[in-house]
Amino acid sequence: MKNIVILISGGGSNMQAILRASELREWKSRFNAEITCVISNIADAKGLNTAKDFRVATQIVEHTKFKSFDNPRLEFEKELITVIDHHQPVLVVLAGFMRILTPHFVDHYANKLINIHPSLLPAFTGLHTHARAIEMGCQFAGATVHRVTSELDHGPILEQAVVPVLSGDTEEVLAARVLTQEHIIYPRAIENLLAQMG
Ligand code: GAR
């Protein structure tokens, strides 16, 4: 079985789209692949309840628990790696996981770690992508699924979706338009990777 682990921090709508696609498009029988665990760094992330509705195991690794260590980020990642590696995943899917990852973590999951970012990379890495796109007068915005490298929001692009920026768009309206597309391209990118694995 090809195990997939999803990491979230919040609402988990991308995770939900992936879980739904895996059921509807029968990833288990077609690719021998299964989402075995959803892990959140936020204890009350809404997405955890959604994962339970899909009868997927959930785990919480709170980054705040490691505050008192000399190197909190390293200790958090050590724990996260232990929890993830228990599932021996072929893919680790970041779906709104809002922690910056160190090269140690990224290297540990070389060729297995993918992310979705709400912009047309390489434009607008980092936060507030939609507000910045509107402020710059961009006519198009979008989302990117990419492999993760140690440079934030960089890495080979797997899928992109483009949406128009319409006059009068607020950050929220544009974010919602982009999110609808994220829910299409993220499952598709994962499915393509699974197909390539044979
Ligand atoms: C999504 O828009 C995703 O692209 C973004 O967070 C949102 C999570 O929504 N990710 C990042 O900004 C990562 N840099 P969701 O929890 O409903 O999937």
PDB file of C-alpha atoms and ligand atoms in Angstrom:
ATOM      1  CA  MET A   1       0.000   0.000   0.000  1.00  0.00           C
ATOM      2  CA  LYS A   2       1.219   3.515  -0.855  1.00  0.00           C
ATOM      3  CA  ASN A   3       0.553   5.596   2.226  1.00  0.00           C
ATOM      4  CA  ILE A   4      -0.141   9.322   2.063  1.00  0.00           C
ATOM      5  CA  VAL A   5       0.071  11.684   5.037  1.00  0.00           C
ATOM      6  CA  ILE A   6      -1.568  15.134   4.958  1.00  0.00           C
ATOM      7  CA  LEU A   7      -0.433  18.028   7.162  1.00  0.00           C
ATOM      8  CA  ILE A   8      -2.874  20.841   7.980  1.00  0.00           C
ATOM      9  CA  SER A   9      -3.138  23.853  10.268  1.00  0.00           C
ATOM     10  CA  GLY A  10      -6.693  25.062   9.759  1.00  0.00           C
ATOM     11  CA  GLY A  11      -9.901  24.649   7.817  1.00  0.00           C
ATOM     12  CA  GLY A  12      -8.628  21.782   5.733  1.00  0.00           C
ATOM     13  CA  SER A  13     -10.721  22.403   2.628  1.00  0.00           C
ATOM     14  CA  ASN A  14      -7.873  21.204   0.391  1.00  0.00           C
ATOM     15  CA  MET A  15      -7.490  18.120   2.574  1.00  0.00           C
ATOM     16  CA  GLN A  16     -11.224  17.525   2.194  1.00  0.00           C
ATOM     17  CA  ALA A  17     -10.971  17.820  -1.593  1.00  0.00           C
ATOM     18  CA  ILE A  18      -8.134  15.274  -1.570  1.00  0.00           C
ATOM     19  CA  LEU A  19     -10.031  12.856   0.704  1.00  0.00           C
ATOM     20  CA  ARG A  20     -13.109  13.186  -1.475  1.00  0.00           C
ATOM     21  CA  ALA A  21     -11.115  12.569  -4.667  1.00  0.00           C
ATOM     22  CA  SER A  22      -9.411   9.540  -3.160  1.00  0.00           C
ATOM     23  CA  GLU A  23     -12.847   8.020  -2.447  1.00  0.00           C
ATOM     24  CA  LEU A  24     -14.649   9.059  -5.635  1.00  0.00           C
ATOM     25  CA  ARG A  25     -11.748   8.230  -7.922  1.00  0.00           C
ATOM     26  CA  GLU A  26     -10.919   5.024  -6.089  1.00  0.00           C
ATOM     27  CA  TRP A  27      -7.240   5.626  -5.392  1.00  0.00           C
ATOM     28  CA  LYS A  28      -7.121   2.455  -3.309  1.00  0.00           C
ATOM     29  CA  SER A  29      -7.978   0.102  -6.136  1.00  0.00           C
ATOM     30  CA  ARG A  30      -6.426   2.156  -8.962  1.00  0.00           C
ATOM     31  CA  PHE A  31      -3.132   3.121  -7.322  1.00  0.00           C
ATOM     32  CA  ASN A  32      -3.008   0.945  -4.220  1.00  0.00           C
ATOM     33  CA  ALA A  33      -2.842   4.274  -2.360  1.00  0.00           C
ATOM     34  CA  GLU A  34      -4.482   5.429   0.839  1.00  0.00           C
ATOM     35  CA  ILE A  35      -4.504   8.539   3.025  1.00  0.00           C
ATOM     36  CA  THR A  36      -3.474   7.007   6.311  1.00  0.00           C
ATOM     37  CA  CYS A  37      -3.209  10.036   8.565  1.00  0.00           C
ATOM     38  CA  VAL A  38      -3.976  13.755   8.859  1.00  0.00           C
ATOM     39  CA  ILE A  39      -1.657  15.615  11.198  1.00  0.00           C
ATOM     40  CA  SER A  40      -2.271  19.116  12.540  1.00  0.00           C
ATOM     41  CA  ASN A  41       0.028  21.461  14.438  1.00  0.00           C
ATOM     42  CA  ILE A  42      -3.085  23.207  15.783  1.00  0.00           C
ATOM     43  CA  ALA A  43      -5.121  21.185  18.307  1.00  0.00           C
ATOM     44  CA  ASP A  44      -8.507  22.643  17.368  1.00  0.00           C
ATOM     45  CA  ALA A  45      -7.994  22.846  13.595  1.00  0.00           C
ATOM     46  CA  LYS A  46     -11.410  22.450  11.986  1.00  0.00           C
ATOM     47  CA  GLY A  47      -9.993  20.074   9.394  1.00  0.00           C
ATOM     48  CA  LEU A  48      -9.381  17.409  12.057  1.00  0.00           C
ATOM     49  CA  ASN A  49     -13.148  16.894  12.425  1.00  0.00           C
ATOM     50  CA  THR A  50     -13.536  16.607   8.668  1.00  0.00           C
ATOM     51  CA  ALA A  51     -10.789  13.972   8.563  1.00  0.00           C
ATOM     52  CA  LYS A  52     -12.619  12.008  11.276  1.00  0.00           C
ATOM     53  CA  ASP A  53     -15.811  12.200   9.186  1.00  0.00           C
ATOM     54  CA  PHE A  54     -13.821  10.450   6.446  1.00  0.00           C
ATOM     55  CA  ARG A  55     -12.681   7.875   9.045  1.00  0.00           C
ATOM     56  CA  VAL A  56      -9.050   8.869   8.591  1.00  0.00           C
ATOM     57  CA  ALA A  57      -6.727   8.735  11.606  1.00  0.00           C
ATOM     58  CA  THR A  58      -5.729  12.115  13.013  1.00  0.00           C
ATOM     59  CA  GLN A  59      -2.799  13.223  15.133  1.00  0.00           C
ATOM     60  CA  ILE A  60      -1.817  16.501  16.717  1.00  0.00           C
ATOM     61  CA  VAL A  61       1.767  17.714  17.024  1.00  0.00           C
ATOM     62  CA  GLU A  62       1.573  21.180  18.528  1.00  0.00           C
ATOM     63  CA  HIS A  63       4.550  23.384  17.731  1.00  0.00           C
ATOM     64  CA  THR A  64       3.788  25.480  20.837  1.00  0.00           C
ATOM     65  CA  LYS A  65       4.646  22.494  23.081  1.00  0.00           C
ATOM     66  CA  PHE A  66       8.320  22.885  22.210  1.00  0.00           C
ATOM     67  CA  LYS A  67       8.641  26.577  23.168  1.00  0.00           C
ATOM     68  CA  SER A  68      10.951  25.974  26.111  1.00  0.00           C
ATOM     69  CA  PHE A  69      13.596  24.039  24.133  1.00  0.00           C
ATOM     70  CA  ASP A  70      16.820  25.709  22.926  1.00  0.00           C
ATOM     71  CA  ASN A  71      15.789  24.945  19.368  1.00  0.00           C
ATOM     72  CA  PRO A  72      11.973  24.724  19.350  1.00  0.00           C
ATOM     73  CA  ARG A  73      11.679  24.346  15.579  1.00  0.00           C
ATOM     74  CA  LEU A  74      14.108  21.420  15.497  1.00  0.00           C
ATOM     75  CA  GLU A  75      12.388  19.630  18.391  1.00  0.00           C
ATOM     76  CA  PHE A  76       8.956  20.177  16.815  1.00  0.00           C
ATOM     77  CA  GLU A  77      10.167  18.763  13.520  1.00  0.00           C
ATOM     78  CA  LYS A  78      11.820  15.772  15.225  1.00  0.00           C
ATOM     79  CA  GLU A  79       8.474  14.858  16.780  1.00  0.00           C
ATOM     80  CA  LEU A  80       6.643  15.505  13.520  1.00  0.00           C
ATOM     81  CA  ILE A  81       9.070  13.265  11.616  1.00  0.00           C
ATOM     82  CA  THR A  82       8.566  10.467  14.159  1.00  0.00           C
ATOM     83  CA  VAL A  83       4.785  10.683  13.779  1.00  0.00           C
ATOM     84  CA  ILE A  84       4.905  10.884   9.970  1.00  0.00           C
ATOM     85  CA  ASP A  85       7.496   8.099   9.563  1.00  0.00           C
ATOM     86  CA  HIS A  86       5.295   5.728  11.526  1.00  0.00           C
ATOM     87  CA  HIS A  87       3.136   5.671   8.347  1.00  0.00           C
ATOM     88  CA  GLN A  88       6.052   5.144   5.918  1.00  0.00           C
ATOM     89  CA  PRO A  89       4.457   7.526   3.406  1.00  0.00           C
ATOM     90  CA  VAL A  90       5.244   7.787  -0.289  1.00  0.00           C
ATOM     91  CA  LEU A  91       3.860  11.352  -0.201  1.00  0.00           C
ATOM     92  CA  VAL A  92       3.685  14.016   2.495  1.00  0.00           C
ATOM     93  CA  VAL A  93       1.091  16.564   1.442  1.00  0.00           C
ATOM     94  CA  LEU A  94       1.140  20.068   2.930  1.00  0.00           C
ATOM     95  CA  ALA A  95      -2.418  21.401   2.745  1.00  0.00           C
ATOM     96  CA  GLY A  96      -2.541  24.774   4.450  1.00  0.00           C
ATOM     97  CA  PHE A  97       0.245  23.731   6.848  1.00  0.00           C
ATOM     98  CA  MET A  98       1.430  27.087   8.124  1.00  0.00           C
ATOM     99  CA  ARG A  99       4.888  26.294   9.525  1.00  0.00           C
ATOM    100  CA  ILE A 100       8.189  27.066   7.855  1.00  0.00           C
ATOM    101  CA  LEU A 101      10.150  23.836   7.454  1.00  0.00           C
ATOM    102  CA  THR A 102      13.917  23.498   7.897  1.00  0.00           C
ATOM    103  CA  PRO A 103      16.227  21.923   5.293  1.00  0.00           C
ATOM    104  CA  HIS A 104      16.570  18.955   7.677  1.00  0.00           C
ATOM    105  CA  PHE A 105      12.842  18.206   7.371  1.00  0.00           C
ATOM    106  CA  VAL A 106      12.724  18.914   3.631  1.00  0.00           C
ATOM    107  CA  ASP A 107      15.751  16.682   2.950  1.00  0.00           C
ATOM    108  CA  HIS A 108      14.270  13.888   5.059  1.00  0.00           C
ATOM    109  CA  TYR A 109      11.285  13.789   2.667  1.00  0.00           C
ATOM    110  CA  ALA A 110      13.195  14.400  -0.570  1.00  0.00           C
ATOM    111  CA  ASN A 111      10.914  13.768  -3.578  1.00  0.00           C
ATOM    112  CA  LYS A 112       7.961  13.055  -1.294  1.00  0.00           C
ATOM    113  CA  LEU A 113       6.991  16.512  -0.056  1.00  0.00           C
ATOM    114  CA  ILE A 114       4.482  18.660  -1.945  1.00  0.00           C
ATOM    115  CA  ASN A 115       2.669  21.912  -1.154  1.00  0.00           C
ATOM    116  CA  ILE A 116      -0.080  24.142  -2.472  1.00  0.00           C
ATOM    117  CA  HIS A 117       0.484  27.886  -2.460  1.00  0.00           C
ATOM    118  CA  PRO A 118      -2.200  30.471  -3.238  1.00  0.00           C
ATOM    119  CA  SER A 119      -0.387  32.368  -5.986  1.00  0.00           C
ATOM    120  CA  LEU A 120       1.061  31.858  -9.429  1.00  0.00           C
ATOM    121  CA  LEU A 121       4.580  31.030  -8.295  1.00  0.00           C
ATOM    122  CA  PRO A 122       7.237  32.281  -8.605  1.00  0.00           C
ATOM    123  CA  ALA A 123       5.169  35.433  -7.979  1.00  0.00           C
ATOM    124  CA  PHE A 124       4.061  36.251  -4.441  1.00  0.00           C
ATOM    125  CA  THR A 125       5.818  33.788  -2.195  1.00  0.00           C
ATOM    126  CA  GLY A 126       4.990  34.140   1.510  1.00  0.00           C
ATOM    127  CA  LEU A 127       1.812  35.528   3.046  1.00  0.00           C
ATOM    128  CA  HIS A 128      -1.063  37.813   1.943  1.00  0.00           C
ATOM    129  CA  THR A 129      -0.767  36.694  -1.669  1.00  0.00           C
ATOM    130  CA  HIS A 130      -4.244  37.833  -2.739  1.00  0.00           C
ATOM    131  CA  ALA A 131      -4.019  41.288  -1.154  1.00  0.00           C
ATOM    132  CA  ARG A 132      -0.638  41.791  -2.825  1.00  0.00           C
ATOM    133  CA  ALA A 133      -1.950  40.639  -6.225  1.00  0.00           C
ATOM    134  CA  ILE A 134      -4.864  43.098  -5.993  1.00  0.00           C
ATOM    135  CA  GLU A 135      -2.581  45.915  -4.831  1.00  0.00           C
ATOM    136  CA  MET A 136      -0.191  45.315  -7.744  1.00  0.00           C
ATOM    137  CA  GLY A 137      -3.058  45.494 -10.220  1.00  0.00           C
ATOM    138  CA  CYS A 138      -2.571  41.896 -11.396  1.00  0.00           C
ATOM    139  CA  GLN A 139      -5.197  40.820 -13.920  1.00  0.00           C
ATOM    140  CA  PHE A 140      -4.732  37.181 -13.054  1.00  0.00           C
ATOM    141  CA  ALA A 141      -4.125  35.286  -9.847  1.00  0.00           C
ATOM    142  CA  GLY A 142      -4.101  31.606  -9.036  1.00  0.00           C
ATOM    143  CA  ALA A 143      -2.569  28.724  -7.176  1.00  0.00           C
ATOM    144  CA  THR A 144       0.413  26.417  -7.575  1.00  0.00           C
ATOM    145  CA  VAL A 145       1.102  22.853  -6.507  1.00  0.00           C
ATOM    146  CA  HIS A 146       4.844  22.353  -6.243  1.00  0.00           C
ATOM    147  CA  ARG A 147       7.501  20.083  -4.848  1.00  0.00           C
ATOM    148  CA  VAL A 148       8.985  21.493  -1.665  1.00  0.00           C
ATOM    149  CA  THR A 149      12.604  22.577  -1.498  1.00  0.00           C
ATOM    150  CA  SER A 150      14.350  24.259   1.406  1.00  0.00           C
ATOM    151  CA  GLU A 151      13.645  27.672  -0.116  1.00  0.00           C
ATOM    152  CA  LEU A 152      10.184  28.879   0.999  1.00  0.00           C
ATOM    153  CA  ASP A 153       7.478  28.525  -1.690  1.00  0.00           C
ATOM    154  CA  HIS A 154       9.963  27.438  -4.349  1.00  0.00           C
ATOM    155  CA  GLY A 155      10.463  24.102  -6.068  1.00  0.00           C
ATOM    156  CA  PRO A 156       9.450  22.425  -9.309  1.00  0.00           C
ATOM    157  CA  ILE A 157       5.870  23.211 -10.312  1.00  0.00           C
ATOM    158  CA  LEU A 158       3.444  20.302 -10.708  1.00  0.00           C
ATOM    159  CA  GLU A 159       0.144  22.086 -11.441  1.00  0.00           C
ATOM    160  CA  GLN A 160      -1.154  25.639 -11.684  1.00  0.00           C
ATOM    161  CA  ALA A 161      -4.597  27.198 -12.017  1.00  0.00           C
ATOM    162  CA  VAL A 162      -5.297  30.738 -13.168  1.00  0.00           C
ATOM    163  CA  VAL A 163      -8.310  32.900 -12.267  1.00  0.00           C
ATOM    164  CA  PRO A 164      -9.111  36.483 -13.285  1.00  0.00           C
ATOM    165  CA  VAL A 165      -8.828  39.324 -10.801  1.00  0.00           C
ATOM    166  CA  LEU A 166     -12.072  41.257 -11.250  1.00  0.00           C
ATOM    167  CA  SER A 167     -12.607  44.921 -10.540  1.00  0.00           C
ATOM    168  CA  GLY A 168     -13.856  45.435  -7.014  1.00  0.00           C
ATOM    169  CA  ASP A 169     -12.389  42.123  -5.806  1.00  0.00           C
ATOM    170  CA  THR A 170     -11.582  42.054  -2.112  1.00  0.00           C
ATOM    171  CA  GLU A 171      -8.897  39.773  -0.726  1.00  0.00           C
ATOM    172  CA  GLU A 172     -11.652  37.422   0.548  1.00  0.00           C
ATOM    173  CA  VAL A 173     -13.516  37.267  -2.754  1.00  0.00           C
ATOM    174  CA  LEU A 174     -10.327  36.559  -4.703  1.00  0.00           C
ATOM    175  CA  ALA A 175      -9.192  33.962  -2.139  1.00  0.00           C
ATOM    176  CA  ALA A 176     -12.500  32.114  -2.516  1.00  0.00           C
ATOM    177  CA  ARG A 177     -12.203  32.134  -6.326  1.00  0.00           C
ATOM    178  CA  VAL A 178      -8.667  30.741  -6.096  1.00  0.00           C
ATOM    179  CA  LEU A 179      -9.584  28.160  -3.438  1.00  0.00           C
ATOM    180  CA  THR A 180     -12.197  26.611  -5.726  1.00  0.00           C
ATOM    181  CA  GLN A 181      -9.407  25.957  -8.223  1.00  0.00           C
ATOM    182  CA  GLU A 182      -7.049  24.665  -5.526  1.00  0.00           C
ATOM    183  CA  HIS A 183      -9.597  21.938  -4.813  1.00  0.00           C
ATOM    184  CA  ILE A 184      -9.310  20.805  -8.435  1.00  0.00           C
ATOM    185  CA  ILE A 185      -5.564  20.975  -9.001  1.00  0.00           C
ATOM    186  CA  TYR A 186      -4.317  19.487  -5.721  1.00  0.00           C
ATOM    187  CA  PRO A 187      -6.092  16.108  -6.041  1.00  0.00           C
ATOM    188  CA  ARG A 188      -5.132  16.025  -9.724  1.00  0.00           C
ATOM    189  CA  ALA A 189      -1.446  16.638  -8.961  1.00  0.00           C
ATOM    190  CA  ILE A 190      -1.430  13.852  -6.378  1.00  0.00           C
ATOM    191  CA  GLU A 191      -3.193  11.492  -8.747  1.00  0.00           C
ATOM    192  CA  ASN A 192      -0.597  12.202 -11.444  1.00  0.00           C
ATOM    193  CA  LEU A 193       2.236  11.486  -9.009  1.00  0.00           C
ATOM    194  CA  LEU A 194       0.588   8.222  -7.938  1.00  0.00           C
ATOM    195  CA  ALA A 195       0.147   7.218 -11.575  1.00  0.00           C
ATOM    196  CA  GLN A 196       3.847   7.897 -12.222  1.00  0.00           C
ATOM    197  CA  MET A 197       4.823   5.688  -9.284  1.00  0.00           C
ATOM    198  CA  GLY A 198       3.139   2.773 -11.037  1.00  0.00           C
TER     199      GLY A 198
HETATM  200  C1  GAR B   1      -5.037  27.515   1.007  1.00  0.00           C
HETATM  201  O1  GAR B   1      -5.441  28.632   0.271  1.00  0.00           O
HETATM  202  C2  GAR B   1      -3.578  27.212   0.724  1.00  0.00           C
HETATM  203  O2  GAR B   1      -3.195  27.482  -0.600  1.00  0.00           O
HETATM  204  C3  GAR B   1      -2.891  28.142   1.679  1.00  0.00           C
HETATM  205  O3  GAR B   1      -3.658  28.098   2.850  1.00  0.00           O
HETATM  206  C4  GAR B   1      -5.018  27.819   2.513  1.00  0.00           C
HETATM  207  C5  GAR B   1      -5.472  26.641   3.328  1.00  0.00           C
HETATM  208  O4  GAR B   1      -6.832  26.412   3.173  1.00  0.00           O
HETATM  209  N1  GAR B   1      -1.519  27.746   1.921  1.00  0.00           N
HETATM  210  C6  GAR B   1      -0.536  28.595   2.154  1.00  0.00           C
HETATM  211  O5  GAR B   1      -0.696  29.798   2.210  1.00  0.00           O
HETATM  212  C7  GAR B   1       0.818  27.946   2.349  1.00  0.00           C
HETATM  213  N2  GAR B   1       1.866  28.885   2.098  1.00  0.00           N
HETATM  214  P1  GAR B   1      -7.483  25.042   3.609  1.00  0.00           P
HETATM  215  O6  GAR B   1      -7.024  24.772   5.045  1.00  0.00           O
HETATM  216  O7  GAR B   1      -8.963  25.318   3.540  1.00  0.00           O
HETATM  217  O8  GAR B   1      -7.015  23.984   2.665  1.00  0.00           O
END
